[in-house]
């Protein structure tokens, strides 16, 4: 039959669901670093909230994401105690990932919440210095000895940690899109889910939190979202 | 499964959640609601941040003599403030961040304490709820969503919620502390109110219940213990929906209603004080035995797990479905209690009370020795009646127009002098709470069990910290911000 000849398009890319979205307008409003605000603090809060809501969505999927239904997760593997890559069932993998992220977010050293975000000390010494900055850190914010989140007391590795968290969160998105999107649609969650993912991606782009190759598993979807945004803005201009 | 290819990329998809567990459906509905709130708040935050910045720029522009350097410092200062709000939003609070001043209330699932936040010295009421008990009732998802919507409501008639957080055993709700105690304690103290005083409290309750209904809620558990008194002597309804056993599992339509009902709900305009409406409390001295014996058992009932059914409308028991009008029945029973001294269907035990409520046409009775005005008795009878005849079923305005409320200025009610204003010695004054008595009230069985477990030092099983609770943290920023303080 003719239907058989077509390669089955994943549901997430099909009309009308690929178009479903809760949010209209530009993501810039909620993504761009607000003026005068500390970049580390902004990224920290957003990573925190993405995790919180991703966790909620995944919580809805736990009935379906079981050892039996999901014996594997794309081609991701988890490093075991001997740092050997291990293939895990999706629910186990995701549980590890979510616990790992949760522990990072709760770690006062990586994501400080207690100390005041800016100490006067950091204002008194404006010149770059290498005092307690281990050379291992990635100097992302320009000069060496300067890093994203430095002002707020985030460690030099802060941005790298956020990238690692982002990469893992992306995998959870990918698993849900590839394996459970039909459940999302059954539950009429697709507009919320799509918009949440689009927000996640826009934020990643704004702050370069994801590598291109990491986005590969959902590339078509991301392209489709981009195309829609482009189409919308051109029709808006036309009228 | 449910999909059918039609055209190149168009699918017809038959949505069907029949085979999904109720928990999943409930979680999905709650997630939807949360995500909508999240984005509404996100936009709101951006707008407010912008406004604050514009305001500063405008001010700086008018400061012709200020040096550029100083202006820049002010901008940096604003940035620092904004950054600390962001930080606050991901700060996970811990019970150790609060110092207990006193236990001020007890309930089936935990207790209410007056607490002080250690770093800021601010005073709050902290309610603890046992998670294990709530799990059993299977109502967490929507309770959380409900809470958050309420917390966002900013209604002057609902107790504000500032934070909520959890550990493996409890949920913690940090609310504003209302130092005036509750209406139950006041009734225990004064036995009965004059009609003028009753009119004041009932009128405020009408507005409070109306506000709750406009938010799309039915309170279902309005009783004197849930009517709290603020430092000016005005009432607020205490947080609700947490421990009542009457919640049915809510569907999508429920959440939909909830969102739609969340319209602009501006507080009554402040029209200045006027104190013509009510006299100060003047008490009828009556040593009627009946009131006293009843009141004694009343306090005990308030602490019990079952709670008291005295104020619940009959249609709720009969499970025939109910609507907002059930709250007006409760108001009628409270009004009766204010004027008569005990609620209309009080009895030795809960079962007898149920029976009386269901047979209200035979059992509702006004004692001869109590003198009620015609208007008061008529209003009570119009409230304590079958749902299809009950006053208020077409909206609160119906009640406001009742002759008992003649002369009430509904728009300025909250800004007039209350008949009874708490006399407070300090911000941590708990003299309006039965704190001595509370020390002698045993913990509810579930609470006692947990406490014994804690004292034995045994660890709690780790599945208590499972997924449903991760990230259950609520913080009220816009409010904190507009008042200018970081808590
Ligand atoms: N925000 C508050 N400020 C002051 N006192 C409070 C506050 N919240 C509660 N209380 C006191 O604690 C008592 C018990 O609180 P509440 O009625 O909320 O708990 P509960 O009986 O466990 O729960 P529910 O009413 O939901 O069944 C109240 O009657 C009141 O005296």
XYZ file of C-alpha atoms and ligand atoms in Angstrom:
757
model
C 0.000 0.000 0.000
C 1.024 3.578 -0.415
C 1.118 4.122 3.326
C 3.578 1.282 3.648
C 5.949 2.857 1.161
C 6.272 6.019 3.202
C 8.762 5.935 5.957
C 6.774 6.403 9.130
C 7.332 9.934 10.304
C 7.787 10.170 14.047
C 4.640 11.538 15.628
C 6.479 14.546 17.028
C 7.192 15.737 13.483
C 3.664 15.256 12.225
C 1.015 17.869 11.793
C -0.758 19.130 13.765
C 1.355 18.205 16.773
C 4.622 19.666 15.596
C 2.829 22.998 15.514
C 1.297 22.771 18.955
C 2.669 25.390 21.262
C 1.621 27.104 24.427
C 3.731 30.194 23.917
C 3.486 32.859 21.258
C 5.920 35.631 20.575
C 9.626 35.885 21.041
C 11.528 33.730 23.476
C 13.961 36.631 23.784
C 11.721 38.150 26.445
C 12.389 35.336 28.866
C 15.779 34.101 27.652
C 18.083 37.108 27.266
C 20.224 38.085 30.232
C 18.449 40.967 31.954
C 20.454 44.165 32.031
C 22.850 44.578 34.992
C 22.044 41.070 36.223
C 24.817 38.608 37.006
C 25.151 36.039 34.229
C 25.976 33.171 36.590
C 22.917 33.855 38.670
C 20.737 33.962 35.564
C 22.046 30.698 34.177
C 21.859 29.014 37.579
C 18.198 29.908 38.054
C 17.248 28.822 34.562
C 19.055 25.495 34.823
C 17.340 24.991 38.159
C 13.914 25.673 36.693
C 14.462 23.592 33.560
C 15.352 20.704 35.801
C 12.345 21.246 38.011
C 9.874 21.228 35.128
C 11.596 18.480 33.177
C 11.277 16.415 36.313
C 7.572 17.151 36.457
C 7.067 16.081 32.870
C 9.105 12.970 33.402
C 7.038 12.290 36.513
C 3.984 12.076 34.249
C 5.786 9.493 32.076
C 6.836 7.138 34.866
C 3.839 4.890 34.307
C 5.056 4.173 30.764
C 8.796 4.530 31.088
C 9.429 1.163 32.678
C 12.201 -1.419 32.508
C 10.001 -3.513 30.219
C 8.875 -0.767 27.855
C 12.200 1.011 27.682
C 15.057 -1.489 28.026
C 17.462 1.017 26.476
C 17.831 4.720 25.898
C 18.943 5.871 22.422
C 22.636 5.101 22.321
C 23.547 6.771 25.538
C 25.575 5.018 28.132
C 26.372 5.695 31.716
C 29.831 5.453 33.225
C 29.831 2.801 35.922
C 31.961 2.788 39.050
C 35.031 1.759 37.003
C 34.299 4.534 34.507
C 33.296 1.916 31.960
C 30.373 2.846 29.746
C 27.317 0.764 30.603
C 24.089 0.492 28.682
C 21.153 0.999 30.981
C 17.387 0.783 30.645
C 15.893 4.253 30.156
C 14.192 4.549 33.547
C 17.396 3.584 35.346
C 19.480 5.915 33.242
C 17.092 8.784 33.748
C 16.883 8.175 37.457
C 20.678 8.328 37.662
C 20.733 11.471 35.597
C 18.034 13.217 37.591
C 19.600 12.257 40.898
C 22.998 13.392 39.698
C 21.612 16.743 38.571
C 19.609 17.152 41.743
C 22.751 16.567 43.782
C 24.664 19.152 41.768
C 21.868 21.692 42.192
C 21.835 21.053 45.922
C 25.584 21.377 46.237
C 26.339 24.676 47.951
C 29.745 24.774 46.307
C 28.521 24.432 42.728
C 25.258 26.325 43.149
C 25.712 28.552 46.168
C 22.538 29.967 47.677
C 23.631 31.037 51.100
C 26.341 33.634 50.685
C 25.395 37.012 49.343
C 25.763 36.924 45.576
C 28.267 39.731 45.458
C 30.784 40.370 48.143
C 32.458 43.713 48.435
C 35.752 41.870 48.261
C 35.220 41.014 44.639
C 34.670 44.683 43.877
C 37.821 45.800 45.655
C 40.029 43.606 43.486
C 38.890 44.355 39.967
C 42.135 43.365 38.274
C 42.466 39.827 37.041
C 44.510 37.687 39.332
C 45.277 34.034 39.579
C 45.068 33.747 43.352
C 42.896 30.708 44.011
C 41.935 30.007 40.480
C 43.118 26.566 39.542
C 44.367 26.608 35.988
C 42.101 23.650 35.239
C 39.035 25.832 34.953
C 37.820 27.114 31.627
C 38.076 30.846 31.434
C 34.821 31.483 29.626
C 34.162 35.115 30.342
C 37.152 36.640 28.609
C 40.265 37.250 30.642
C 41.964 34.399 32.401
C 41.018 34.344 36.060
C 37.584 35.525 35.175
C 34.678 33.165 34.773
C 30.937 33.118 34.467
C 29.436 33.363 37.913
C 32.613 34.572 39.569
C 30.875 37.613 41.027
C 28.195 35.511 42.635
C 30.645 33.117 44.218
C 30.127 30.283 41.722
C 33.216 28.105 41.240
C 35.408 28.315 38.114
C 33.904 25.035 36.903
C 30.368 26.455 37.132
C 29.760 26.891 33.434
C 31.158 23.455 32.588
C 28.867 21.902 35.184
C 25.888 23.687 33.666
C 26.851 22.394 30.240
C 27.105 18.859 31.582
C 23.701 19.178 33.225
C 22.252 20.602 30.044
C 23.616 17.747 27.984
C 22.014 15.186 30.264
C 18.706 17.021 30.378
C 18.670 17.052 26.604
C 18.870 13.259 26.638
C 15.788 13.056 28.803
C 13.962 15.319 26.363
C 15.159 13.115 23.516
C 13.976 9.936 25.177
C 10.525 11.320 25.907
C 10.167 12.705 22.389
C 11.298 9.513 20.720
C 9.572 7.000 22.937
C 6.690 8.603 24.773
C 5.447 11.419 22.597
C 2.222 9.537 21.890
C 1.531 9.556 25.638
C 2.167 13.283 25.700
C -0.464 13.650 22.982
C -2.935 11.328 24.680
C -2.630 13.509 27.761
C -2.974 16.690 25.660
C 0.372 17.905 26.924
C 1.990 18.485 23.526
C 1.634 22.272 23.434
C 3.143 22.609 26.898
C 5.883 20.107 26.209
C 6.874 21.593 22.837
C 7.049 25.089 24.212
C 9.050 23.951 27.186
C 11.524 22.214 24.901
C 11.726 25.206 22.559
C 12.431 27.412 25.565
C 15.145 24.999 26.668
C 16.789 25.151 23.240
C 16.564 28.925 22.938
C 18.217 29.290 26.286
C 20.941 26.860 25.292
C 21.664 28.851 22.152
C 21.747 32.170 23.932
C 24.435 30.927 26.332
C 26.044 28.178 24.219
C 25.157 25.446 26.641
C 24.753 22.646 24.100
C 27.089 21.382 21.383
C 25.631 20.924 17.941
C 26.362 17.214 17.961
C 24.506 16.790 21.240
C 21.359 18.170 19.625
C 21.530 15.669 16.779
C 18.818 13.297 18.103
C 16.184 16.029 17.865
C 17.669 17.997 15.005
C 14.678 17.597 12.716
C 12.316 18.775 15.394
C 14.469 21.775 16.246
C 14.673 22.644 12.534
C 10.904 22.366 12.281
C 10.450 24.705 15.233
C 12.910 27.178 13.710
C 11.125 27.036 10.369
C 7.824 27.794 12.051
C 9.267 30.784 13.854
C 10.782 32.061 10.613
C 7.478 31.561 8.785
C 5.534 33.314 11.511
C 7.772 36.332 11.586
C 7.686 36.686 7.792
C 3.889 36.498 7.660
C 3.781 39.055 10.425
C 5.968 41.352 8.395
C 3.915 40.737 5.273
C 0.648 41.797 6.859
C -1.229 2.846 18.416
C -3.812 5.606 18.200
C -2.335 7.249 15.138
C -3.428 6.984 11.562
C -1.498 8.334 8.617
C -3.407 10.733 6.395
C -1.538 12.788 3.872
C 2.176 13.255 3.978
C 2.629 14.559 7.469
C -0.844 14.993 8.831
C -2.056 12.451 11.350
C -5.402 11.835 12.862
C -4.832 10.849 16.424
C -7.476 9.468 18.681
C -6.676 10.768 22.150
C -7.564 8.321 24.841
C -6.449 8.228 28.431
C -8.841 5.549 29.607
C -6.038 3.080 30.182
C -3.885 5.540 32.055
C -3.875 5.473 35.811
C -5.720 8.243 37.630
C -2.392 9.283 39.136
C -0.905 9.857 35.700
C -3.913 11.837 34.554
C -3.807 13.898 37.700
C -0.081 14.505 37.376
C -0.573 15.567 33.770
C -3.303 18.024 34.688
C -1.196 19.432 37.502
C 1.853 19.723 35.245
C -0.152 21.634 32.697
C -1.367 24.053 35.274
C 2.104 24.462 36.725
C 3.668 25.096 33.343
C 1.072 27.736 32.540
C 1.718 29.429 35.852
C 5.445 29.161 35.252
C 5.278 31.017 31.948
C 2.822 33.589 33.191
C 5.161 34.289 36.061
C 8.171 34.317 33.811
C 6.661 37.027 31.656
C 5.493 38.887 34.721
C 8.989 38.800 36.176
C 10.437 40.178 32.962
C 7.874 42.969 32.892
C 8.468 43.902 36.510
C 12.234 43.786 36.109
C 11.913 46.151 33.181
C 9.731 48.509 35.116
C 12.207 48.665 37.949
C 15.013 49.412 35.556
C 13.050 52.082 33.697
C 12.126 53.684 36.952
C 15.759 53.875 37.980
C 16.821 55.247 34.589
C 14.127 57.882 34.793
C 15.291 58.881 38.227
C 18.910 58.975 37.194
C 18.060 61.063 34.160
C 16.464 63.669 36.378
C 19.524 63.799 38.651
C 21.401 66.358 36.587
C 24.108 66.886 39.161
C 24.944 63.291 39.867
C 28.237 62.044 38.483
C 28.189 59.324 35.832
C 30.209 57.176 38.136
C 27.618 57.343 40.871
C 24.837 56.655 38.419
C 26.698 53.607 37.300
C 27.046 52.425 40.841
C 23.306 52.735 41.285
C 22.720 50.641 38.200
C 25.108 48.026 39.512
C 23.252 48.156 42.784
C 19.964 47.405 41.047
C 21.668 44.540 39.244
C 22.777 43.135 42.567
C 19.255 43.301 43.937
C 17.876 41.596 40.867
C 20.552 38.934 41.101
C 19.734 38.177 44.694
C 16.069 37.687 43.780
C 17.138 35.173 41.189
C 19.182 33.418 43.826
C 16.310 33.415 46.241
C 14.167 31.671 43.672
C 16.415 28.646 43.672
C 17.139 28.673 47.362
C 15.925 25.533 48.990
C 14.743 26.245 52.444
C 15.226 23.908 55.317
C 13.314 23.662 58.580
C 16.563 24.578 60.334
C 16.365 27.992 58.713
C 13.527 28.735 61.112
C 13.424 29.021 64.860
C 10.273 27.819 66.596
C 8.852 30.416 68.930
C 5.751 28.479 69.906
C 3.270 25.864 68.764
C 0.047 27.749 68.021
C -2.168 25.124 66.447
C -2.545 21.420 65.955
C -4.146 19.423 63.220
C -4.528 15.883 62.038
C -1.407 15.895 59.883
C 0.902 18.119 61.826
C 0.964 21.408 63.584
C 1.191 25.143 63.143
C 4.021 27.035 64.799
C 5.014 30.615 65.150
C 8.526 30.750 63.716
C 11.252 33.249 63.028
C 13.491 33.064 59.997
C 16.970 32.965 61.447
C 18.770 35.133 58.932
C 16.213 37.915 58.621
C 14.397 37.725 61.931
C 11.052 37.810 60.103
C 8.072 36.176 61.718
C 5.875 33.587 59.992
C 3.415 30.826 60.739
C 4.793 27.447 59.707
C 2.411 24.589 59.040
C 3.837 21.088 58.852
C 2.013 18.264 57.116
C 2.952 14.626 57.107
C 3.629 13.555 53.547
C 2.801 9.936 54.261
C -0.741 10.879 55.240
C -1.202 12.959 52.135
C 0.049 10.198 49.903
C -2.696 8.029 51.264
C -5.264 10.550 50.338
C -3.793 10.618 46.876
C -4.298 14.284 46.427
C -0.854 15.730 46.254
C -0.683 16.768 42.669
C -3.763 18.866 42.698
C -3.240 20.104 46.217
C 0.068 21.548 45.126
C -1.404 23.134 42.063
C -4.305 24.473 44.073
C -1.981 25.891 46.668
C 0.098 27.675 44.126
C -2.868 29.256 42.443
C -4.148 30.429 45.785
C -0.782 31.694 46.811
C -0.725 33.716 43.623
C -4.157 35.131 44.213
C -3.015 38.061 46.326
C -6.509 38.242 47.768
C -6.730 40.117 51.047
C -9.197 37.445 52.186
C -6.881 34.476 51.918
C -3.876 33.818 54.149
C -0.712 34.467 52.138
C 1.713 31.666 51.483
C 5.346 32.715 51.154
C 7.302 29.514 50.804
C 6.776 25.849 50.808
C 9.398 23.151 50.947
C 9.822 19.619 52.156
C 12.086 17.076 53.636
C 11.631 13.340 53.525
C 8.812 13.398 56.076
C 6.976 16.704 56.021
C 5.723 19.399 53.761
C 6.330 22.813 55.240
C 4.169 25.800 54.468
C 5.449 29.186 55.508
C 2.548 31.617 55.744
C 1.918 35.044 57.083
C 1.285 34.917 60.816
C -2.124 36.205 61.811
C -1.741 37.204 65.440
C -5.429 37.507 66.303
C -6.097 33.796 66.588
C -9.160 32.252 65.039
C -12.905 32.629 65.319
C -13.233 29.399 67.263
C -10.931 30.694 70.005
C -12.833 33.951 70.021
C -16.157 32.167 70.388
C -14.758 30.077 73.206
C -13.764 33.276 74.950
C -16.899 35.338 74.328
C -19.528 32.574 74.088
C -21.808 34.610 71.841
C -21.689 37.788 69.796
C -24.181 40.615 69.540
C -25.979 40.897 66.206
C -23.811 43.868 65.244
C -20.619 41.974 65.854
C -22.030 38.933 64.098
C -22.973 41.139 61.154
C -19.385 42.320 60.846
C -17.849 38.846 60.823
C -20.519 37.371 58.579
C -20.207 40.248 56.114
C -16.437 39.738 55.953
C -16.973 36.006 55.492
C -19.362 36.703 52.606
C -16.657 38.696 50.829
C -13.981 36.133 51.639
C -16.046 33.217 50.368
C -16.983 35.213 47.298
C -13.276 35.813 46.625
C -12.523 32.104 46.944
C -15.386 31.256 44.580
C -14.175 33.805 42.036
C -10.848 32.014 42.009
C -12.753 28.933 40.960
C -12.623 27.134 44.282
C -15.083 25.648 46.640
C -13.709 25.793 50.161
C -15.809 22.885 51.506
C -14.426 23.224 54.997
C -15.354 26.637 56.288
C -15.496 26.532 60.049
C -14.578 28.896 62.861
C -11.100 27.306 63.149
C -10.340 28.283 59.569
C -11.385 31.895 59.967
C -8.269 33.686 61.175
C -7.989 37.189 62.592
C -5.280 39.592 61.407
C -3.624 42.253 63.518
C -6.323 44.772 62.674
C -9.071 42.371 63.648
C -10.177 41.573 60.090
C -10.614 38.025 58.897
C -8.765 35.850 56.390
C -9.572 32.307 55.415
C -6.845 29.892 56.355
C -5.167 27.758 53.761
C -7.322 24.883 52.805
C -7.740 21.896 50.650
C -4.925 20.117 52.381
C -6.442 17.814 54.872
C -10.121 17.532 54.194
C -11.207 14.130 53.101
C -13.798 15.354 50.678
C -11.678 15.970 47.635
C -12.573 13.872 44.730
C -10.006 13.210 42.098
C -10.199 16.172 39.866
C -10.287 16.095 36.154
C -9.082 18.401 33.479
C -12.286 20.394 33.674
C -11.521 21.138 37.276
C -8.195 22.692 36.429
C -9.708 24.475 33.508
C -12.262 26.092 35.735
C -9.546 26.959 38.110
C -7.599 28.838 35.506
C -10.582 30.548 33.987
C -11.750 31.680 37.372
C -8.432 33.315 38.008
C -9.529 36.707 36.798
C -8.412 40.037 38.065
C -9.615 40.006 41.592
C -8.764 43.403 42.879
C -9.195 44.044 46.555
C -11.880 46.433 47.663
C -10.782 49.996 47.146
C -9.675 51.706 50.269
C -12.301 54.299 50.971
C -10.876 55.421 54.264
C -11.900 54.380 57.674
C -15.443 54.641 58.842
C -16.556 52.954 61.952
C -20.287 53.439 61.795
C -21.055 49.878 60.882
C -20.483 48.066 64.138
C -20.311 48.657 67.840
C -17.413 47.365 69.814
C -17.959 43.929 71.217
C -20.387 43.970 74.030
C -20.973 40.663 75.511
C -24.002 39.041 76.816
C -22.973 37.447 80.036
C -24.507 34.043 80.093
C -23.280 31.139 82.072
C -25.338 28.653 80.293
C -24.005 25.207 81.099
C -24.695 23.945 77.665
C -22.346 26.331 75.951
C -19.560 25.518 78.312
C -19.762 21.779 78.056
C -20.108 21.996 74.333
C -17.134 24.323 73.952
C -14.925 22.046 75.965
C -15.516 19.164 73.658
C -15.306 21.525 70.715
C -11.601 22.214 71.164
C -10.861 18.524 71.474
C -12.770 17.864 68.265
C -10.751 20.509 66.479
C -7.580 18.555 67.127
C -8.931 15.173 66.204
C -8.175 13.404 62.986
C -11.756 13.145 61.927
C -12.388 16.819 62.397
C -15.810 18.137 63.110
C -18.641 17.696 60.640
C -20.722 20.404 62.299
C -20.425 22.919 59.476
C -20.635 20.652 56.453
C -23.571 20.860 54.057
C -25.778 17.761 53.731
C -25.304 17.394 49.972
C -21.613 16.685 50.580
C -22.432 13.650 52.721
C -25.022 12.367 50.335
C -22.449 12.339 47.514
C -24.952 13.712 45.075
C -22.503 16.294 43.862
C -22.243 19.763 45.189
C -21.320 23.241 44.128
C -20.147 26.492 45.595
C -23.408 26.885 47.513
C -22.169 24.329 50.050
C -19.952 27.068 51.506
C -23.019 29.235 52.145
C -24.546 26.482 54.239
C -21.396 26.477 56.366
C -21.713 30.227 56.762
C -25.260 29.750 58.034
C -24.135 27.283 60.686
C -21.346 29.622 61.813
C -23.770 32.527 62.031
C -26.090 30.418 64.125
C -23.186 29.548 66.410
C -22.160 33.209 66.789
C -25.673 34.155 67.914
C -26.789 31.045 69.777
C -23.548 29.754 71.247
C -23.302 26.335 69.629
C -23.676 25.144 66.078
C -27.177 24.044 65.034
C -26.451 20.333 64.671
C -24.032 19.749 67.511
C -24.312 16.405 69.188
C -22.462 13.954 71.368
C -20.708 12.291 68.491
C -19.996 12.852 64.828
C -22.426 10.199 63.724
C -25.338 11.886 65.460
C -24.266 15.187 63.937
C -24.354 13.648 60.450
C -27.816 12.355 61.143
C -29.018 15.747 62.296
C -27.527 17.531 59.293
C -29.098 15.189 56.802
C -32.442 15.593 58.602
C -32.059 19.334 58.911
C -35.741 20.123 58.194
C -36.662 18.368 61.453
C -33.573 19.130 63.501
C -32.907 22.824 62.820
C -34.315 24.564 65.828
C -33.889 27.936 67.528
C -33.902 27.753 71.330
C -36.607 29.859 72.989
C -34.287 31.622 75.380
C -32.269 33.129 72.538
C -33.658 36.343 71.119
C -32.860 36.714 67.445
C -34.043 39.507 65.207
C -36.401 38.481 62.438
C -33.743 39.335 59.825
C -31.052 37.232 61.512
C -33.262 34.162 61.823
C -34.470 34.600 58.265
C -30.935 34.784 56.894
C -29.895 31.685 58.835
C -32.934 29.811 57.544
C -32.176 30.923 53.997
C -28.625 29.610 54.319
C -29.382 26.378 56.144
C -31.729 24.975 53.559
C -31.617 22.657 50.582
C -29.055 23.535 47.928
C -31.632 24.400 45.280
C -33.295 26.998 47.508
C -30.243 28.283 49.324
C -29.539 31.987 49.230
C -26.225 32.655 47.473
C -26.672 29.930 44.882
C -26.859 32.676 42.247
C -23.884 34.518 43.668
C -22.878 36.391 46.779
C -24.819 39.500 45.770
C -28.014 37.734 46.723
C -26.738 37.449 50.276
C -25.390 40.986 50.374
C -28.891 42.249 49.625
C -30.475 40.382 52.524
C -32.068 42.782 55.086
C -29.797 41.437 57.843
C -26.932 43.212 56.076
C -28.821 46.483 55.568
C -26.425 49.380 55.962
C -23.241 47.387 55.373
C -20.861 49.256 53.098
C -19.462 46.310 51.196
C -16.766 48.261 49.418
C -15.054 49.576 52.514
C -15.608 46.703 54.914
C -11.979 45.714 55.211
C -10.878 49.241 55.958
C -13.286 50.081 58.759
C -12.420 49.502 62.401
C -13.055 45.918 63.398
C -15.134 45.341 66.534
C -12.255 43.578 68.119
C -8.663 44.525 67.461
C -5.978 42.321 69.001
C -3.950 44.061 71.686
C -0.454 42.884 70.923
C 2.634 43.432 72.996
C 5.094 42.326 70.331
C 5.244 40.762 66.878
C 5.555 37.353 68.511
C 2.695 37.780 70.942
C 0.749 34.512 71.057
C -1.758 35.475 73.710
C -4.619 34.886 71.266
C -3.670 31.240 70.903
C -4.339 28.495 73.440
C -0.649 27.655 73.640
C -0.794 26.235 77.171
C -3.629 23.979 76.263
C -1.819 22.801 73.151
C 1.052 21.440 75.180
C -1.356 18.986 76.742
C -3.016 17.889 73.538
C -1.500 14.625 72.387
C -0.194 14.450 68.830
C -2.412 12.826 66.238
C -1.521 9.111 65.922
C 0.335 9.471 62.607
C 2.293 12.449 63.902
C 3.096 10.664 67.151
C 4.358 7.629 65.234
C 6.713 9.735 63.158
C 7.986 11.531 66.215
C 8.690 8.246 67.982
C 10.506 7.068 64.890
C 12.590 10.242 64.792
C 13.512 9.850 68.427
C 14.567 6.249 67.927
C 17.101 7.568 65.430
C 16.105 5.091 62.740
C 16.395 6.399 59.189
C 13.366 6.870 56.985
C 13.071 4.794 53.891
C 14.443 6.636 50.926
C 11.403 6.222 48.726
C 9.864 9.031 50.719
C 11.967 11.380 48.661
C 10.718 9.923 45.399
C 10.018 11.886 42.267
C 6.642 13.404 43.076
C 8.176 15.654 45.658
C 11.402 16.729 44.061
C 11.313 20.434 43.573
C 8.204 21.116 45.561
C 9.324 24.544 46.499
C 7.294 27.640 46.242
C 8.457 31.147 46.804
C 6.498 34.265 46.614
C 8.761 36.756 44.920
C 6.684 39.409 43.363
C 5.136 40.062 46.711
C 8.400 40.087 48.563
C 9.809 42.353 45.985
C 7.040 44.869 45.878
C 7.370 45.253 49.603
C 11.023 45.957 49.002
C 12.603 43.378 51.250
C 14.531 40.219 50.720
C 13.363 37.803 53.371
N -1.298 31.678 59.309
C -1.672 31.466 60.571
N -1.478 32.414 61.509
C -1.868 32.186 62.776
N -2.451 31.068 63.208
C -2.666 30.087 62.336
C -2.293 30.222 60.974
N -2.640 29.098 60.329
C -3.203 28.298 61.243
N -3.219 28.878 62.467
C -3.734 28.320 63.728
O -3.582 26.924 63.716
C -4.844 26.280 63.788
C -4.867 25.038 62.927
O -4.595 25.407 61.591
P -5.383 24.816 60.365
O -6.842 24.914 60.609
O -4.818 25.416 59.151
O -4.864 23.328 60.481
P -5.604 21.959 60.437
O -6.725 21.970 61.387
O -4.527 20.939 60.553
O -6.032 21.886 58.945
P -7.435 22.047 58.199
O -8.114 23.266 58.731
O -6.973 22.232 56.774
O -8.159 20.788 58.446
C -5.856 27.341 63.331
O -7.119 27.133 63.875
C -5.213 28.605 63.869
O -5.510 28.800 65.226
